[in-house]
PDB file of C-alpha atoms in Angstrom:
ATOM      1  CA  MET A   1       0.000   0.000   0.000  1.00 50.00           C
ATOM      2  CA  PRO A   2       2.749   2.564   0.806  1.00 63.00           C
ATOM      3  CA  LYS A   3       4.281   1.944  -2.624  1.00 67.00           C
ATOM      4  CA  ILE A   4       0.970   2.670  -4.330  1.00 59.00           C
ATOM      5  CA  ALA A   5       0.566   5.826  -2.254  1.00 78.00           C
ATOM      6  CA  ASP A   6       4.084   6.955  -3.190  1.00 81.00           C
ATOM      7  CA  GLU A   7       3.412   6.328  -6.852  1.00 84.00           C
ATOM      8  CA  ALA A   8       0.149   8.259  -6.685  1.00 86.00           C
ATOM      9  CA  ARG A   9       1.884  11.166  -4.944  1.00 87.00           C
ATOM     10  CA  THR A  10       4.653  11.213  -7.556  1.00 89.00           C
ATOM     11  CA  ALA A  11       2.088  11.147 -10.351  1.00 92.00           C
ATOM     12  CA  ARG A  12       0.154  14.038  -8.815  1.00 93.00           C
ATOM     13  CA  ARG A  13       3.368  16.031  -8.322  1.00 94.00           C
ATOM     14  CA  ASP A  14       4.302  15.479 -11.972  1.00 93.00           C
ATOM     15  CA  GLN A  15       0.774  16.530 -12.964  1.00 95.00           C
ATOM     16  CA  ILE A  16       1.157  19.801 -11.080  1.00 96.00           C
ATOM     17  CA  ILE A  17       4.610  20.483 -12.567  1.00 95.00           C
ATOM     18  CA  ALA A  18       3.247  19.872 -16.075  1.00 93.00           C
ATOM     19  CA  ALA A  19       0.344  22.242 -15.397  1.00 95.00           C
ATOM     20  CA  ALA A  20       2.783  24.857 -14.106  1.00 95.00           C
ATOM     21  CA  ALA A  21       4.857  24.610 -17.297  1.00 93.00           C
ATOM     22  CA  GLU A  22       1.697  25.103 -19.340  1.00 93.00           C
ATOM     23  CA  CYS A  23       0.655  28.154 -17.313  1.00 95.00           C
ATOM     24  CA  PHE A  24       4.132  29.703 -17.304  1.00 94.00           C
ATOM     25  CA  ALA A  25       4.345  29.220 -21.070  1.00 90.00           C
ATOM     26  CA  ARG A  26       0.964  30.860 -21.621  1.00 90.00           C
ATOM     27  CA  ALA A  27       1.180  33.823 -19.227  1.00 91.00           C
ATOM     28  CA  GLY A  28       4.738  34.032 -17.889  1.00 91.00           C
ATOM     29  CA  TYR A  29       6.061  33.504 -14.391  1.00 93.00           C
ATOM     30  CA  HIS A  30       4.894  36.709 -12.721  1.00 92.00           C
ATOM     31  CA  VAL A  31       1.318  36.670 -14.045  1.00 95.00           C
ATOM     32  CA  THR A  32       0.729  32.997 -13.251  1.00 96.00           C
ATOM     33  CA  THR A  33      -0.740  32.211  -9.841  1.00 96.00           C
ATOM     34  CA  MET A  34      -0.883  28.998  -7.842  1.00 97.00           C
ATOM     35  CA  ALA A  35      -4.654  29.066  -8.360  1.00 97.00           C
ATOM     36  CA  ASP A  36      -4.080  29.102 -12.139  1.00 97.00           C
ATOM     37  CA  ILE A  37      -1.805  26.091 -11.809  1.00 97.00           C
ATOM     38  CA  ALA A  38      -4.311  24.222  -9.653  1.00 97.00           C
ATOM     39  CA  GLU A  39      -7.043  24.862 -12.217  1.00 96.00           C
ATOM     40  CA  ALA A  40      -4.849  23.700 -15.092  1.00 96.00           C
ATOM     41  CA  ALA A  41      -3.956  20.557 -13.137  1.00 96.00           C
ATOM     42  CA  GLY A  42      -7.596  19.882 -12.329  1.00 95.00           C
ATOM     43  CA  VAL A  43      -7.056  19.893  -8.566  1.00 95.00           C
ATOM     44  CA  SER A  44      -8.298  22.005  -5.673  1.00 95.00           C
ATOM     45  CA  LYS A  45      -6.616  25.353  -5.007  1.00 94.00           C
ATOM     46  CA  GLY A  46      -4.822  24.033  -1.934  1.00 95.00           C
ATOM     47  CA  THR A  47      -3.443  20.859  -3.515  1.00 95.00           C
ATOM     48  CA  PRO A  48      -0.316  22.378  -5.119  1.00 96.00           C
ATOM     49  CA  TYR A  49       0.726  23.625  -1.662  1.00 96.00           C
ATOM     50  CA  LEU A  50       0.829  20.026  -0.440  1.00 95.00           C
ATOM     51  CA  TYR A  51       3.746  19.494  -2.822  1.00 96.00           C
ATOM     52  CA  PHE A  52       5.357  22.916  -3.123  1.00 96.00           C
ATOM     53  CA  PRO A  53       5.477  25.828  -0.670  1.00 96.00           C
ATOM     54  CA  GLY A  54       4.884  28.325  -3.459  1.00 95.00           C
ATOM     55  CA  LYS A  55       5.244  29.280  -7.117  1.00 95.00           C
ATOM     56  CA  GLU A  56       8.989  29.862  -6.844  1.00 95.00           C
ATOM     57  CA  ALA A  57       9.570  26.334  -5.519  1.00 95.00           C
ATOM     58  CA  LEU A  58       7.449  24.960  -8.352  1.00 95.00           C
ATOM     59  CA  PHE A  59       9.479  26.844 -10.944  1.00 95.00           C
ATOM     60  CA  ILE A  60      12.711  25.591  -9.393  1.00 95.00           C
ATOM     61  CA  ALA A  61      11.415  21.999  -9.482  1.00 94.00           C
ATOM     62  CA  LEU A  62      10.677  22.448 -13.179  1.00 94.00           C
ATOM     63  CA  TYR A  63      14.173  23.853 -13.719  1.00 93.00           C
ATOM     64  CA  VAL A  64      15.856  21.017 -11.801  1.00 92.00           C
ATOM     65  CA  GLU A  65      13.929  18.317 -13.669  1.00 92.00           C
ATOM     66  CA  TRP A  66      14.857  19.890 -17.003  1.00 92.00           C
ATOM     67  CA  ASP A  67      18.508  20.127 -15.973  1.00 91.00           C
ATOM     68  CA  CYS A  68      18.612  16.524 -14.756  1.00 91.00           C
ATOM     69  CA  GLY A  69      16.963  15.336 -17.965  1.00 92.00           C
ATOM     70  CA  LEU A  70      19.512  17.211 -20.047  1.00 93.00           C
ATOM     71  CA  ALA A  71      22.417  15.835 -18.006  1.00 92.00           C
ATOM     72  CA  ALA A  72      21.113  12.295 -18.487  1.00 94.00           C
ATOM     73  CA  ARG A  73      20.758  12.838 -22.243  1.00 94.00           C
ATOM     74  CA  VAL A  74      24.283  14.262 -22.530  1.00 93.00           C
ATOM     75  CA  ASP A  75      25.741  11.366 -20.514  1.00 92.00           C
ATOM     76  CA  ALA A  76      23.921   8.871 -22.743  1.00 92.00           C
ATOM     77  CA  ALA A  77      25.169  10.566 -25.912  1.00 91.00           C
ATOM     78  CA  ILE A  78      28.770  10.496 -24.689  1.00 88.00           C
ATOM     79  CA  GLY A  79      28.361   6.894 -23.550  1.00 87.00           C
ATOM     80  CA  GLU A  80      27.338   5.862 -27.073  1.00 86.00           C
ATOM     81  CA  LEU A  81      30.613   7.061 -28.568  1.00 85.00           C
ATOM     82  CA  ALA A  82      33.088   4.417 -29.641  1.00 74.00           C
ATOM     83  CA  GLU A  83      36.017   4.116 -27.264  1.00 72.00           C
ATOM     84  CA  PRO A  84      38.611   5.884 -29.491  1.00 61.00           C
ATOM     85  CA  ALA A  85      36.211   8.754 -30.197  1.00 54.00           C
ATOM     86  CA  ARG A  86      35.370   9.064 -26.519  1.00 57.00           C
ATOM     87  CA  ARG A  87      38.951  10.211 -25.970  1.00 67.00           C
ATOM     88  CA  SER A  88      38.487  13.037 -28.489  1.00 88.00           C
ATOM     89  CA  PRO A  89      37.355  16.281 -26.803  1.00 92.00           C
ATOM     90  CA  ALA A  90      36.078  17.633 -30.138  1.00 91.00           C
ATOM     91  CA  THR A  91      33.868  14.591 -30.653  1.00 91.00           C
ATOM     92  CA  VAL A  92      32.580  14.816 -27.098  1.00 92.00           C
ATOM     93  CA  LEU A  93      31.737  18.487 -27.672  1.00 94.00           C
ATOM     94  CA  ALA A  94      29.810  17.529 -30.800  1.00 93.00           C
ATOM     95  CA  ALA A  95      27.884  14.894 -28.826  1.00 93.00           C
ATOM     96  CA  VAL A  96      27.064  17.468 -26.138  1.00 95.00           C
ATOM     97  CA  ALA A  97      25.780  19.957 -28.730  1.00 96.00           C
ATOM     98  CA  SER A  98      23.654  17.291 -30.403  1.00 95.00           C
ATOM     99  CA  ALA A  99      22.193  16.169 -27.067  1.00 96.00           C
ATOM    100  CA  ILE A 100      21.286  19.748 -26.134  1.00 96.00           C
ATOM    101  CA  ALA A 101      19.538  20.250 -29.485  1.00 95.00           C
ATOM    102  CA  ALA A 102      17.572  17.023 -29.031  1.00 95.00           C
ATOM    103  CA  HIS A 103      16.542  17.976 -25.496  1.00 95.00           C
ATOM    104  CA  VAL A 104      15.371  21.425 -26.569  1.00 94.00           C
ATOM    105  CA  THR A 105      13.404  20.217 -29.589  1.00 93.00           C
ATOM    106  CA  GLY A 106      11.968  17.325 -27.589  1.00 92.00           C
ATOM    107  CA  ASN A 107      10.756  19.585 -24.783  1.00 89.00           C
ATOM    108  CA  PRO A 108      10.031  22.923 -26.505  1.00 90.00           C
ATOM    109  CA  GLN A 109       7.435  24.267 -24.070  1.00 88.00           C
ATOM    110  CA  THR A 110       9.498  23.565 -20.960  1.00 90.00           C
ATOM    111  CA  CYS A 111      12.607  24.988 -22.589  1.00 91.00           C
ATOM    112  CA  ARG A 112      10.785  28.161 -23.589  1.00 88.00           C
ATOM    113  CA  VAL A 113       9.538  28.600 -20.025  1.00 90.00           C
ATOM    114  CA  LEU A 114      12.986  28.090 -18.528  1.00 90.00           C
ATOM    115  CA  MET A 115      14.571  30.607 -20.876  1.00 90.00           C
ATOM    116  CA  GLU A 116      12.981  33.059 -18.433  1.00 88.00           C
ATOM    117  CA  ALA A 117      15.085  31.670 -15.579  1.00 90.00           C
ATOM    118  CA  THR A 118      18.066  33.889 -16.368  1.00 88.00           C
ATOM    119  CA  THR A 119      15.909  37.005 -16.138  1.00 90.00           C
ATOM    120  CA  LEU A 120      14.209  35.804 -12.964  1.00 92.00           C
ATOM    121  CA  ALA A 121      17.622  35.129 -11.414  1.00 90.00           C
ATOM    122  CA  ALA A 122      18.154  38.890 -11.202  1.00 90.00           C
ATOM    123  CA  TYR A 123      15.167  39.239  -8.875  1.00 90.00           C
ATOM    124  CA  GLU A 124      14.605  35.866  -7.216  1.00 92.00           C
ATOM    125  CA  PRO A 125      17.554  34.731  -5.031  1.00 94.00           C
ATOM    126  CA  ALA A 126      16.495  31.070  -4.844  1.00 93.00           C
ATOM    127  CA  ILE A 127      16.186  30.832  -8.612  1.00 94.00           C
ATOM    128  CA  ALA A 128      19.485  32.686  -9.006  1.00 94.00           C
ATOM    129  CA  ALA A 129      21.221  30.085  -6.832  1.00 94.00           C
ATOM    130  CA  LYS A 130      20.012  27.236  -9.047  1.00 93.00           C
ATOM    131  CA  VAL A 131      20.892  29.016 -12.274  1.00 93.00           C
ATOM    132  CA  GLN A 132      24.355  29.968 -11.031  1.00 94.00           C
ATOM    133  CA  ALA A 133      25.063  26.448  -9.783  1.00 94.00           C
ATOM    134  CA  ALA A 134      24.022  24.932 -13.114  1.00 92.00           C
ATOM    135  CA  ASN A 135      26.056  27.482 -15.084  1.00 93.00           C
ATOM    136  CA  THR A 136      29.133  26.947 -12.934  1.00 95.00           C
ATOM    137  CA  ALA A 137      28.953  23.167 -13.347  1.00 94.00           C
ATOM    138  CA  SER A 138      28.547  23.474 -17.121  1.00 94.00           C
ATOM    139  CA  LEU A 139      31.380  25.983 -17.434  1.00 96.00           C
ATOM    140  CA  ASP A 140      33.714  23.803 -15.365  1.00 97.00           C
ATOM    141  CA  GLN A 141      33.010  20.745 -17.530  1.00 95.00           C
ATOM    142  CA  LEU A 142      33.345  22.641 -20.792  1.00 96.00           C
ATOM    143  CA  THR A 143      36.534  24.363 -19.634  1.00 97.00           C
ATOM    144  CA  GLY A 144      38.057  20.971 -18.907  1.00 95.00           C
ATOM    145  CA  LEU A 145      36.979  19.750 -22.326  1.00 94.00           C
ATOM    146  CA  PHE A 146      38.537  22.694 -24.174  1.00 95.00           C
ATOM    147  CA  GLN A 147      41.686  22.401 -22.070  1.00 95.00           C
ATOM    148  CA  ALA A 148      42.023  18.728 -23.006  1.00 93.00           C
ATOM    149  CA  GLY A 149      41.318  19.545 -26.653  1.00 93.00           C
ATOM    150  CA  ALA A 150      43.989  22.232 -26.752  1.00 94.00           C
ATOM    151  CA  ALA A 151      46.500  19.860 -25.148  1.00 93.00           C
ATOM    152  CA  ALA A 152      45.632  17.243 -27.778  1.00 90.00           C
ATOM    153  CA  GLY A 153      46.115  19.711 -30.630  1.00 91.00           C
ATOM    154  CA  GLN A 154      42.428  19.860 -31.567  1.00 90.00           C
ATOM    155  CA  TRP A 155      42.326  23.567 -30.782  1.00 91.00           C
ATOM    156  CA  PRO A 156      45.187  26.113 -30.910  1.00 92.00           C
ATOM    157  CA  ALA A 157      47.716  25.799 -28.094  1.00 91.00           C
ATOM    158  CA  ASP A 158      46.992  29.356 -26.961  1.00 93.00           C
ATOM    159  CA  THR A 159      43.269  28.642 -26.566  1.00 93.00           C
ATOM    160  CA  ASP A 160      41.754  30.141 -23.410  1.00 96.00           C
ATOM    161  CA  PRO A 161      39.637  27.170 -22.222  1.00 96.00           C
ATOM    162  CA  ALA A 162      37.499  29.216 -19.827  1.00 97.00           C
ATOM    163  CA  LEU A 163      36.743  31.816 -22.490  1.00 96.00           C
ATOM    164  CA  ARG A 164      35.937  29.186 -25.120  1.00 96.00           C
ATOM    165  CA  ALA A 165      33.619  27.471 -22.638  1.00 96.00           C
ATOM    166  CA  ARG A 166      31.805  30.724 -21.945  1.00 96.00           C
ATOM    167  CA  LEU A 167      31.512  31.524 -25.665  1.00 96.00           C
ATOM    168  CA  PHE A 168      30.144  28.045 -26.367  1.00 97.00           C
ATOM    169  CA  MET A 169      27.490  28.442 -23.660  1.00 96.00           C
ATOM    170  CA  ALA A 170      26.575  31.896 -24.966  1.00 95.00           C
ATOM    171  CA  GLY A 171      26.195  30.397 -28.419  1.00 96.00           C
ATOM    172  CA  VAL A 172      23.943  27.637 -27.092  1.00 96.00           C
ATOM    173  CA  TYR A 173      21.651  30.080 -25.288  1.00 94.00           C
ATOM    174  CA  GLY A 174      21.620  32.417 -28.270  1.00 95.00           C
ATOM    175  CA  LEU A 175      20.569  29.649 -30.643  1.00 95.00           C
ATOM    176  CA  MET A 176      17.900  28.442 -28.231  1.00 94.00           C
ATOM    177  CA  SER A 177      16.489  31.970 -28.008  1.00 92.00           C
ATOM    178  CA  GLN A 178      16.460  32.387 -31.790  1.00 93.00           C
ATOM    179  CA  TRP A 179      14.852  28.977 -32.278  1.00 93.00           C
ATOM    180  CA  HIS A 180      12.029  29.774 -29.848  1.00 90.00           C
ATOM    181  CA  THR A 181      11.518  33.259 -31.304  1.00 89.00           C
ATOM    182  CA  GLU A 182      11.228  31.906 -34.853  1.00 85.00           C
ATOM    183  CA  PRO A 183      10.054  28.280 -34.554  1.00 79.00           C
ATOM    184  CA  GLY A 184      10.948  26.216 -37.596  1.00 79.00           C
ATOM    185  CA  SER A 185      13.016  28.967 -39.188  1.00 87.00           C
ATOM    186  CA  PHE A 186      16.200  26.905 -38.988  1.00 93.00           C
ATOM    187  CA  SER A 187      17.466  23.510 -37.905  1.00 94.00           C
ATOM    188  CA  LEU A 188      18.606  23.712 -34.297  1.00 95.00           C
ATOM    189  CA  GLU A 189      20.471  20.417 -34.710  1.00 94.00           C
ATOM    190  CA  ALA A 190      22.464  21.794 -37.660  1.00 95.00           C
ATOM    191  CA  ALA A 191      23.144  25.082 -35.874  1.00 96.00           C
ATOM    192  CA  MET A 192      24.353  23.332 -32.726  1.00 96.00           C
ATOM    193  CA  SER A 193      26.551  21.111 -34.891  1.00 94.00           C
ATOM    194  CA  ALA A 194      28.116  24.183 -36.481  1.00 95.00           C
ATOM    195  CA  LEU A 195      28.611  25.748 -33.063  1.00 95.00           C
ATOM    196  CA  ALA A 196      30.518  22.657 -31.949  1.00 93.00           C
ATOM    197  CA  GLY A 197      32.642  22.786 -35.098  1.00 87.00           C
ATOM    198  CA  THR A 198      31.113  19.784 -36.879  1.00 66.00           C
ATOM    199  CA  GLY A 199      28.941  21.649 -39.355  1.00 54.00           C
ATOM    200  CA  GLY A 200      30.623  20.320 -42.469  1.00 41.00           C
ATOM    201  CA  THR A 201      33.924  22.179 -42.173  1.00 39.00           C
ATOM    202  CA  GLY A 202      35.779  18.898 -42.268  1.00 36.00           C
ATOM    203  CA  SER A 203      38.757  20.260 -40.388  1.00 37.00           C
ATOM    204  CA  GLY A 204      39.556  21.118 -36.807  1.00 39.00           C
ATOM    205  CA  ASP A 205      41.443  24.180 -38.130  1.00 38.00           C
ATOM    206  CA  HIS A 206      38.105  25.814 -39.002  1.00 36.00           C
ATOM    207  CA  ARG A 207      36.349  25.224 -35.723  1.00 37.00           C
ATOM    208  CA  GLY A 208      36.937  28.719 -34.389  1.00 38.00           C
ATOM    209  CA  SER A 209      35.257  30.460 -37.347  1.00 36.00           C
ATOM    210  CA  THR A 210      32.453  27.902 -37.400  1.00 36.00           C
ATOM    211  CA  GLU A 211      31.718  28.575 -33.753  1.00 37.00           C
ATOM    212  CA  LYS A 212      31.370  32.284 -34.430  1.00 37.00           C
ATOM    213  CA  LYS A 213      28.856  31.609 -37.193  1.00 36.00           C
ATOM    214  CA  GLY A 214      26.901  29.251 -34.968  1.00 38.00           C
ATOM    215  CA  ASP A 215      26.322  31.760 -32.186  1.00 39.00           C
ATOM    216  CA  GLY A 216      24.397  34.116 -34.426  1.00 39.00           C
ATOM    217  CA  THR A 217      27.213  36.585 -35.102  1.00 34.00           C
TER     218      THR A 217
END
């Protein structure tokens, strides 16, 4: 019986999170109320508070679930690489870019909602903490990747790994924003591939210029 109760509680929580994503996507974070979310979820007004203390906590739960889902997809993509390729930082970067594109296109509504997280971080300390933690983790991993790639000769020896990591992340967010602003206007998969330096250049020597094209500049 406890297992059934746990499963039912998890299902209801997921139902509320899905309703929140729908409401945030339709009206934005600030306009949406917990009552709106309860109505969209088909539950009483007090039910969401049994799972979340407030709207901010609900938004953070949505953000965390998205982030965990993306991390799992990236790990799976890297895990599918053949062993020799797995040792290539450039190939890993390409797998990361492809996984991000797949996650965004597979969850467009949630992604569009969470694009607002960066703006909210300027006003909501709890959201800012989550966004900063996620950004720091991503930057650390990407910096290590670019450092390894430079050491292996895949990028110029004078590459600034931290700067390249930050530019790559800026390119990712820029492409996501453009894709959501003009749905269907371009292939996000192809753009992310170009950003990672695998957009048909055929040579690691051209990765720097390809990355600049991929970030919308």
